[in-house]
Each structure stands twice: as structure tokens, then as C-alpha cells.
Coordinates of C-alpha atoms and ligand atoms in Angstrom, one line a residue:
X1 CA -45.3 28.3 19.4
X2 CA -42.6 29.3 22.1
X3 CA -41.9 32.8 22.3
X4 CA -39.4 34.5 23.7
X5 CA -39.9 38.4 24.7
X6 CA -36.7 40.3 25.4
X7 CA -36.7 43.9 27.1
X8 CA -33.3 45.9 26.9
X9 CA -32.5 48.9 28.2
X10 CA -34.7 51.2 30.7
X11 CA -37.6 48.8 30.3
X12 CA -37.7 47.9 34.0
X13 CA -38.8 51.5 34.3
X14 CA -41.8 50.7 32.4
X15 CA -44.9 52.3 34.4
X16 CA -42.4 54.6 36.3
X17 CA -40.7 56.6 33.8
X18 CA -42.1 58.9 30.9
X19 CA -45.6 57.5 31.6
X20 CA -47.2 59.9 29.2
X21 CA -45.1 57.9 26.2
X22 CA -44.5 54.4 27.5
X23 CA -47.9 54.1 29.8
X24 CA -49.0 53.6 33.3
X25 CA -48.5 49.6 33.5
X26 CA -45.4 47.9 34.8
X27 CA -43.4 45.7 32.5
X28 CA -44.6 42.7 34.9
X29 CA -47.9 43.7 34.5
X30 CA -47.5 44.2 30.4
X31 CA -45.9 40.6 30.8
X32 CA -48.7 39.1 32.4
X33 CA -51.1 40.3 30.1
X34 CA -49.5 39.2 27.3
X35 CA -48.7 35.7 29.0
X36 CA -52.9 35.2 29.6
X37 CA -53.1 36.2 25.8
X38 CA -51.1 33.6 24.8
X39 CA -51.9 31.2 27.4
X40 CA -51.6 28.1 24.9
X41 CA -48.2 29.0 23.9
X42 CA -45.0 29.1 25.9
X43 CA -43.8 32.4 26.4
X44 CA -40.8 33.4 28.3
X45 CA -39.9 37.1 29.3
X46 CA -36.3 38.5 29.7
X47 CA -35.3 41.9 30.8
X48 CA -31.8 43.2 31.1
X49 CA -30.2 47.2 31.2
X50 CA -26.8 45.0 29.7
X51 CA -26.0 45.0 26.0
X52 CA -23.6 41.8 26.5
X53 CA -26.4 40.1 28.6
X54 CA -28.8 40.7 25.5
X55 CA -26.2 39.1 23.3
X56 CA -26.0 36.4 25.3
X57 CA -29.6 35.3 25.6
X58 CA -29.9 36.1 22.1
X59 CA -27.0 33.4 21.2
X60 CA -28.5 30.8 24.1
X61 CA -32.2 31.3 22.6
X62 CA -33.9 28.0 21.8
X63 CA -37.6 29.1 20.4
X64 CA -39.9 29.8 17.4
X65 CA -39.8 33.7 17.7
X66 CA -38.2 36.5 19.6
X67 CA -39.8 39.5 20.1
X68 CA -37.3 42.1 20.7
X69 CA -37.5 45.6 22.1
X70 CA -33.8 46.9 22.9
X71 CA -34.7 50.2 23.7
X72 CA -32.2 52.7 22.9
X73 CA -29.7 50.1 22.0
X74 CA -31.9 49.8 18.7
X75 CA -30.5 52.8 17.5
X76 CA -26.9 52.1 18.1
X77 CA -26.2 48.8 19.1
X78 CA -23.8 47.3 16.6
X79 CA -23.3 43.8 19.1
X80 CA -26.9 42.9 19.2
X81 CA -27.3 43.7 15.4
X82 CA -24.7 41.2 15.2
X83 CA -26.0 39.2 17.8
X84 CA -29.4 39.1 15.8
X85 CA -27.7 38.1 12.7
X86 CA -25.8 35.3 14.2
X87 CA -28.9 33.3 15.1
X88 CA -31.7 31.7 12.8
X89 CA -34.5 32.3 15.1
X90 CA -36.6 35.2 13.5
X91 CA -36.4 38.4 15.4
X92 CA -39.6 41.2 15.7
X93 CA -38.1 44.4 16.4
X94 CA -40.9 46.0 18.7
X95 CA -41.2 49.7 20.2
X96 CA -44.2 50.5 22.5
X97 CA -43.9 54.2 21.2
X98 CA -43.9 55.5 17.4
X99 CA -40.4 56.0 17.2
X100 CA -40.9 57.9 13.8
X101 CA -42.8 61.0 15.7
X102 CA -40.6 61.4 18.4
X103 CA -36.6 62.7 18.4
X104 CA -34.6 62.4 15.0
X105 CA -32.4 59.7 16.5
X106 CA -35.3 57.4 16.9
X107 CA -35.5 57.3 13.4
X108 CA -32.6 55.1 12.9
X109 CA -32.4 51.2 14.0
X110 CA -29.1 49.5 13.3
X111 CA -30.8 46.4 14.4
X112 CA -34.1 46.8 11.5
X113 CA -32.0 45.5 8.9
X114 CA -31.7 42.1 10.3
X115 CA -34.9 41.6 12.0
X116 CA -37.7 40.0 10.0
X117 CA -40.3 43.1 11.0
X118 CA -40.7 45.9 12.9
X119 CA -43.6 46.8 15.1
X120 CA -44.1 50.7 16.8
X121 CA -46.3 52.9 18.2
X122 CA -49.1 50.6 19.4
X123 CA -47.8 50.6 23.5
X124 CA -48.0 47.2 25.1
X125 CA -50.0 45.9 22.3
X126 CA -46.8 46.1 19.9
X127 CA -45.6 42.8 21.7
X128 CA -48.9 41.5 21.1
X129 CA -48.8 42.1 17.5
X130 CA -45.3 40.7 17.1
X131 CA -46.1 37.9 18.6
X132 CA -49.3 37.2 16.2
X133 CA -47.2 38.2 13.1
X134 CA -45.3 34.5 13.8
X135 CA -48.9 32.7 13.6
X136 CA -49.7 34.2 10.2
Ligands
DQA201 C1 -38.2 52.0 23.0 C2 -38.4 53.7 21.7 C3 -36.3 53.9 22.2 O1 -36.1 55.0 21.6 C4 -36.4 54.1 23.4 O2 -35.0 54.3 23.9 C5 -36.9 53.1 24.4 C6 -38.3 52.3 24.3 C7 -40.2 52.2 23.2 O3 -40.4 51.1 23.2 O4 -40.9 52.9 22.3 O5 -36.3 52.7 25.8 O6 -38.1 51.1 22.2

């Protein structure tokens, strides 16, 4: 299968910021583990802090499944929500942390209604579980 992993705003700081929440590994290290785990599949990794660039990446996507951690954009980006709704490739929403056990604002996701499913709270394994879900 061909997967596109998209990480949004501030996810480039993984391994540097809030280590107690997001862990010690960098996004590059996590991506390398995912690529090794799915070595029989094609994995593309993309990260951007720009809402518009994430929308453009979604528009241009050509793959079997998209794994999207939109970061804080999850909670308020109608632009990313509409970009997901404008494509036919299924998108699984991912969060490393359990967003429901944190601040109130993290319990709202404006993208969930247009995603195939949501996986949250399993650290880097959230990405792996999301990709595995496309194989069920
Ligand atoms: C996050 C959760 C979001 O609330 C937060 O803004 C992030 C990361 C997660 O992976 O747990 O940046 O999406």
C-alpha cells in the first residue's frame, strides 16, 4: 500500500517540546521506525507548520491512505477539514497524546467528522495503528 503521513503544526518539535507528553524521539526517528515497520509498503512523510501547505498536500495526494496528525490545527482548522472533505482518499486522524485526557479545547476536533477514524493516546504507535487500519 501507499501511505502518506502528514504531520502538522509544531510536530517538527517532537523530541524537543513537552517530552513528558510527546516522548523523547524526534519526528525523524519516529518516521524511520514507521518506514522500517512498513518496509513492504510505500511511505511518504510530510511535515508543515503552514495550514495552507497542508491543504495543498492533501489536494495533491495520490495514495491509498493518509495518516494525519494536524496538531493544534485539529481543533479549529475548517480549511484542513474542507481539504479532507474535498478528496476521496481516506484520512485517519492521529494524535500521539490522549487528547481527551488533557485540556478541554483538545476534546474538540473539527476534522473528525470527515475522517475515516481517529486514533489517539498511543504515542508513536498511534501512527502505526492508523496505517495498520488500512490493511484490515
Ligand atoms: C497532538 C495533540 C494536539 O492537541 C496538539 O496541539 C499537538 C499534538 C498529539 O499528537 O497528541 O500538537 O496532535
